[in-house]
Amino acid sequence: MAASVTQKKWDRISSFYKWSNGAAERRWEPWKKEMFSRMGDGNILFLAIGIGEEIRLFPENRRITAIDISPRMLSKAAAKAAHYNGSIRLMQMDARNLSFPSGTFNQVFTACTFCSVPEPVKGLKELYRVLKPGGELLMFEHTGSKHFPFREMLRIMNPIAEMIGPSVTRDTVANVSAAGFSIIGLHNVYLDIVKTISALK
Ligand SMILES: C[S@@+](CC[C@H](N)C(=O)[O-])C[C@H]1O[C@@H](n2cnc3c(N)ncnc32)[C@H](O)[C@@H]1O
């Protein structure tokens, strides 16, 4: 099957992702680590593992299926996954069309992803489908802002941001609700732009 536009875009970005994202990665690490510490003993889906920089923040001995649309991102993540003290299965997949049966996972984790997935509500509905009833979605995301002047600044920046990577104007909290989830936790990490979201099926 031909590679999608999204796959090609992220394959291309994979070659400079570590360089372009390094500072953000270090800055948000404490919040991501706290969120990942909530990984339980059940079946875990990690959406958009990228080049695997977050693997070292995962608690040990978890059973994780980690997916990404980009084979090049996944190939960079492979060595880190192999060194994880637990189980990480890497798979190439589009969040909008998951090949898992409904009700497969106890928890889904994702970080800095729904700024990037086209048709975000479609992707979130797929996460909803593959979670068991009562299953948990935990997200670390950057979004648009509801406040002046950040809302306007992000709108101006968005066309360039989308060319080199993610969208910076998404309303991911509204998208999570639109996909059918009940939001049970929302914590602003930086203004109302960087946040953690917890939601239940
Ligand atoms: C900003 S990066 C975040 C990667 C990683 N979580 C991190 O923070 O370093 C976004 C990731 O989403 C992946 N991605 C984009 N659209 C996707 C989709 N439709 N399905 C699965 N992965 C997707 C990209 O390949 C990329 O690895």
Short mmCIF file of C-alpha atoms and ligand atoms in Angstrom, two decimals:
data_model
loop_
_atom_site.label_atom_id
_atom_site.label_comp_id
_atom_site.label_asym_id
_atom_site.label_seq_id
_atom_site.Cartn_x
_atom_site.Cartn_y
_atom_site.Cartn_z
CA MET A 1 0.00 0.00 0.00
CA ALA A 2 1.33 3.49 -0.88
CA ALA A 3 2.59 5.58 2.02
CA SER A 4 0.12 8.26 3.08
CA VAL A 5 0.94 11.97 3.05
CA THR A 6 1.07 11.87 6.88
CA GLN A 7 3.46 8.94 6.91
CA LYS A 8 5.77 10.62 4.40
CA LYS A 9 5.73 13.84 6.40
CA TRP A 10 6.73 12.12 9.67
CA ASP A 11 9.27 9.88 7.95
CA ARG A 12 10.92 13.08 6.73
CA ILE A 13 10.74 14.74 10.16
CA SER A 14 12.30 11.66 11.82
CA SER A 15 15.76 12.61 10.52
CA PHE A 16 15.84 15.91 12.47
CA TYR A 17 13.28 15.17 15.20
CA LYS A 18 15.81 14.62 17.99
CA TRP A 19 17.57 17.88 17.16
CA SER A 20 14.36 19.94 16.80
CA ASN A 21 12.55 18.49 19.80
CA GLY A 22 15.36 18.03 22.34
CA ALA A 23 14.70 21.14 24.45
CA ALA A 24 10.94 20.50 24.65
CA GLU A 25 11.61 16.87 25.54
CA ARG A 26 13.75 17.84 28.55
CA ARG A 27 11.39 20.61 29.66
CA TRP A 28 8.27 18.43 29.81
CA GLU A 29 9.98 15.32 31.15
CA PRO A 30 8.81 15.60 34.81
CA TRP A 31 5.14 15.84 33.80
CA LYS A 32 5.41 13.04 31.26
CA LYS A 33 7.20 10.85 33.78
CA GLU A 34 4.49 11.48 36.38
CA MET A 35 1.81 10.56 33.83
CA PHE A 36 3.62 7.41 32.69
CA SER A 37 4.00 6.35 36.35
CA ARG A 38 0.25 5.66 36.17
CA MET A 39 0.82 2.77 33.74
CA GLY A 40 -0.80 -0.25 35.36
CA ASP A 41 -0.24 -4.00 35.04
CA GLY A 42 -2.77 -4.45 32.23
CA ASN A 43 -2.54 -4.25 28.48
CA ILE A 44 -1.22 -0.79 27.50
CA LEU A 45 -1.35 0.98 24.13
CA PHE A 46 1.15 3.80 23.60
CA LEU A 47 0.18 5.92 20.61
CA ALA A 48 2.93 7.63 18.61
CA ILE A 49 6.17 6.41 20.12
CA GLY A 50 8.16 8.58 17.68
CA ILE A 51 11.91 7.97 17.98
CA GLY A 52 11.35 6.40 21.41
CA GLU A 53 12.69 9.25 23.56
CA GLU A 54 9.96 8.66 26.15
CA ILE A 55 10.74 4.97 26.70
CA ARG A 56 13.33 5.76 29.39
CA LEU A 57 10.53 7.50 31.36
CA PHE A 58 8.31 4.40 31.46
CA PRO A 59 8.02 2.40 34.69
CA GLU A 60 9.60 -1.06 34.43
CA ASN A 61 7.87 -4.36 33.82
CA ARG A 62 4.89 -3.06 31.87
CA ARG A 63 3.26 -4.73 28.86
CA ILE A 64 3.15 -2.08 26.14
CA THR A 65 2.14 -2.04 22.48
CA ALA A 66 3.66 1.10 20.96
CA ILE A 67 2.53 2.29 17.54
CA ASP A 68 3.43 5.05 15.12
CA ILE A 69 2.48 5.87 11.55
CA SER A 70 6.12 6.41 10.53
CA PRO A 71 8.35 3.38 9.88
CA ARG A 72 11.41 5.63 10.10
CA MET A 73 10.38 6.88 13.53
CA LEU A 74 9.82 3.26 14.60
CA SER A 75 13.21 2.12 13.35
CA LYS A 76 14.85 4.82 15.50
CA ALA A 77 12.76 3.69 18.51
CA ALA A 78 13.68 0.01 18.08
CA ALA A 79 17.00 -0.01 19.98
CA LYS A 80 15.47 1.86 22.94
CA ALA A 81 12.52 -0.53 23.01
CA ALA A 82 14.92 -3.50 23.00
CA HIS A 83 16.63 -2.13 26.14
CA TYR A 84 13.37 -1.57 28.04
CA ASN A 85 13.07 -3.73 31.14
CA GLY A 86 9.61 -5.06 30.34
CA SER A 87 7.77 -5.72 27.10
CA ILE A 88 7.39 -3.23 24.24
CA ARG A 89 5.93 -4.42 20.95
CA LEU A 90 6.41 -1.87 18.13
CA MET A 91 3.87 -1.73 15.31
CA GLN A 92 3.34 0.58 12.36
CA MET A 93 -0.25 1.80 12.37
CA ASP A 94 -2.41 4.85 11.72
CA ALA A 95 -4.31 6.06 14.80
CA ARG A 96 -7.34 6.57 12.56
CA ASN A 97 -7.49 2.93 11.54
CA LEU A 98 -6.27 0.61 14.31
CA SER A 99 -6.09 -3.10 13.56
CA PHE A 100 -6.79 -4.17 17.18
CA PRO A 101 -10.13 -5.73 18.13
CA SER A 102 -12.51 -3.57 20.19
CA GLY A 103 -11.89 -3.69 23.95
CA THR A 104 -8.23 -4.81 23.74
CA PHE A 105 -6.50 -2.36 26.10
CA ASN A 106 -6.84 -1.32 29.75
CA GLN A 107 -5.07 2.00 29.22
CA VAL A 108 -3.96 4.20 26.33
CA PHE A 109 -1.11 6.70 26.78
CA THR A 110 0.02 9.33 24.34
CA ALA A 111 2.20 12.45 24.38
CA CYS A 112 2.37 15.31 21.87
CA THR A 113 0.32 13.35 19.33
CA PHE A 114 -3.10 14.89 18.78
CA CYS A 115 -1.41 18.04 17.55
CA SER A 116 -0.22 15.82 14.69
CA VAL A 117 -2.89 13.25 13.85
CA PRO A 118 -5.07 14.50 10.96
CA GLU A 119 -8.82 14.04 11.69
CA PRO A 120 -8.17 13.95 15.45
CA VAL A 121 -11.72 12.97 16.45
CA LYS A 122 -11.53 9.96 14.13
CA GLY A 123 -8.27 8.90 15.84
CA LEU A 124 -9.73 9.46 19.31
CA LYS A 125 -12.80 7.38 18.40
CA GLU A 126 -10.45 4.54 17.46
CA LEU A 127 -8.74 4.81 20.88
CA TYR A 128 -12.18 4.72 22.48
CA ARG A 129 -13.06 1.58 20.51
CA VAL A 130 -9.91 -0.37 21.43
CA LEU A 131 -10.20 0.45 25.16
CA LYS A 132 -12.03 -1.95 27.44
CA PRO A 133 -15.19 -0.52 29.06
CA GLY A 134 -14.01 1.76 31.90
CA GLY A 135 -10.54 1.93 30.27
CA GLU A 136 -8.43 5.02 30.70
CA LEU A 137 -6.92 7.50 28.23
CA LEU A 138 -3.99 9.59 29.52
CA MET A 139 -2.60 12.35 27.33
CA PHE A 140 0.10 14.99 27.48
CA GLU A 141 -0.70 17.51 24.76
CA HIS A 142 -0.16 21.02 23.53
CA THR A 143 -3.22 22.79 22.17
CA GLY A 144 -4.43 26.18 21.07
CA SER A 145 -5.19 28.80 23.73
CA LYS A 146 -8.52 30.37 24.60
CA HIS A 147 -6.87 33.61 25.76
CA PHE A 148 -5.59 36.79 24.13
CA PRO A 149 -2.86 37.23 22.87
CA PHE A 150 -1.79 33.57 22.81
CA ARG A 151 -4.82 32.44 20.80
CA GLU A 152 -4.00 34.95 18.04
CA MET A 153 -0.23 34.26 18.15
CA LEU A 154 -0.79 30.54 17.75
CA ARG A 155 -3.21 31.09 14.86
CA ILE A 156 -0.59 33.19 13.07
CA MET A 157 2.13 30.60 13.69
CA ASN A 158 -0.02 27.63 12.68
CA PRO A 159 0.54 27.48 8.89
CA ILE A 160 4.32 27.35 9.38
CA ALA A 161 4.06 24.95 12.34
CA GLU A 162 1.98 22.55 10.24
CA MET A 163 4.56 22.62 7.45
CA ILE A 164 7.39 21.53 9.73
CA GLY A 165 5.39 19.39 12.17
CA PRO A 166 2.29 19.73 14.34
CA SER A 167 -0.74 21.99 14.46
CA VAL A 168 -0.66 24.51 17.34
CA THR A 169 -4.34 25.47 17.42
CA ARG A 170 -6.15 22.22 18.22
CA ASP A 171 -8.91 22.04 20.86
CA THR A 172 -7.93 18.55 22.00
CA VAL A 173 -10.06 18.65 25.17
CA ALA A 174 -13.20 19.25 23.08
CA ASN A 175 -12.05 16.56 20.63
CA VAL A 176 -11.68 14.00 23.45
CA SER A 177 -15.26 14.71 24.58
CA ALA A 178 -16.51 14.61 20.97
CA ALA A 179 -15.05 11.10 20.62
CA GLY A 180 -17.26 9.92 23.50
CA PHE A 181 -14.85 9.99 26.47
CA SER A 182 -15.71 11.38 29.93
CA ILE A 183 -12.96 13.75 31.01
CA ILE A 184 -11.99 13.10 34.62
CA GLY A 185 -8.79 15.14 34.92
CA LEU A 186 -7.39 18.26 33.29
CA HIS A 187 -4.18 19.93 34.44
CA ASN A 188 -2.56 22.94 32.80
CA VAL A 189 1.23 22.56 32.75
CA TYR A 190 1.99 25.80 30.86
CA LEU A 191 -0.73 28.51 30.52
CA ASP A 192 -3.71 26.73 28.93
CA ILE A 193 -1.47 25.50 26.09
CA VAL A 194 0.39 22.48 27.48
CA LYS A 195 -1.73 20.12 29.53
CA THR A 196 -2.42 16.63 30.78
CA ILE A 197 -5.83 15.10 30.14
CA SER A 198 -7.29 11.96 31.71
CA ALA A 199 -10.50 10.48 30.37
CA LEU A 200 -12.56 7.32 30.74
CA LYS A 201 -14.45 5.17 28.27
C1 LIG B 1 5.32 15.34 17.77
S1 LIG B 1 5.69 13.63 17.49
C2 LIG B 1 5.60 12.95 19.15
C3 LIG B 1 6.38 11.68 19.31
C4 LIG B 1 6.67 11.28 20.76
N1 LIG B 1 5.46 10.95 21.48
C5 LIG B 1 7.43 12.37 21.47
O1 LIG B 1 6.86 13.17 22.20
O2 LIG B 1 8.67 12.43 21.24
C6 LIG B 1 4.20 13.07 16.76
C7 LIG B 1 4.23 11.60 16.37
O3 LIG B 1 2.93 11.24 15.92
C8 LIG B 1 3.07 10.33 14.86
N2 LIG B 1 1.82 10.37 14.09
C9 LIG B 1 1.33 11.40 13.36
N3 LIG B 1 0.14 11.07 12.82
C10 LIG B 1 -0.12 9.79 13.21
C11 LIG B 1 -1.19 8.89 12.97
N4 LIG B 1 -2.23 9.24 12.21
N5 LIG B 1 -1.14 7.67 13.53
C12 LIG B 1 -0.08 7.30 14.30
N6 LIG B 1 0.97 8.11 14.56
C13 LIG B 1 0.95 9.35 14.03
C14 LIG B 1 4.30 10.85 14.10
O4 LIG B 1 4.88 9.87 13.28
C15 LIG B 1 5.20 11.26 15.27
O5 LIG B 1 6.05 10.20 15.67
#
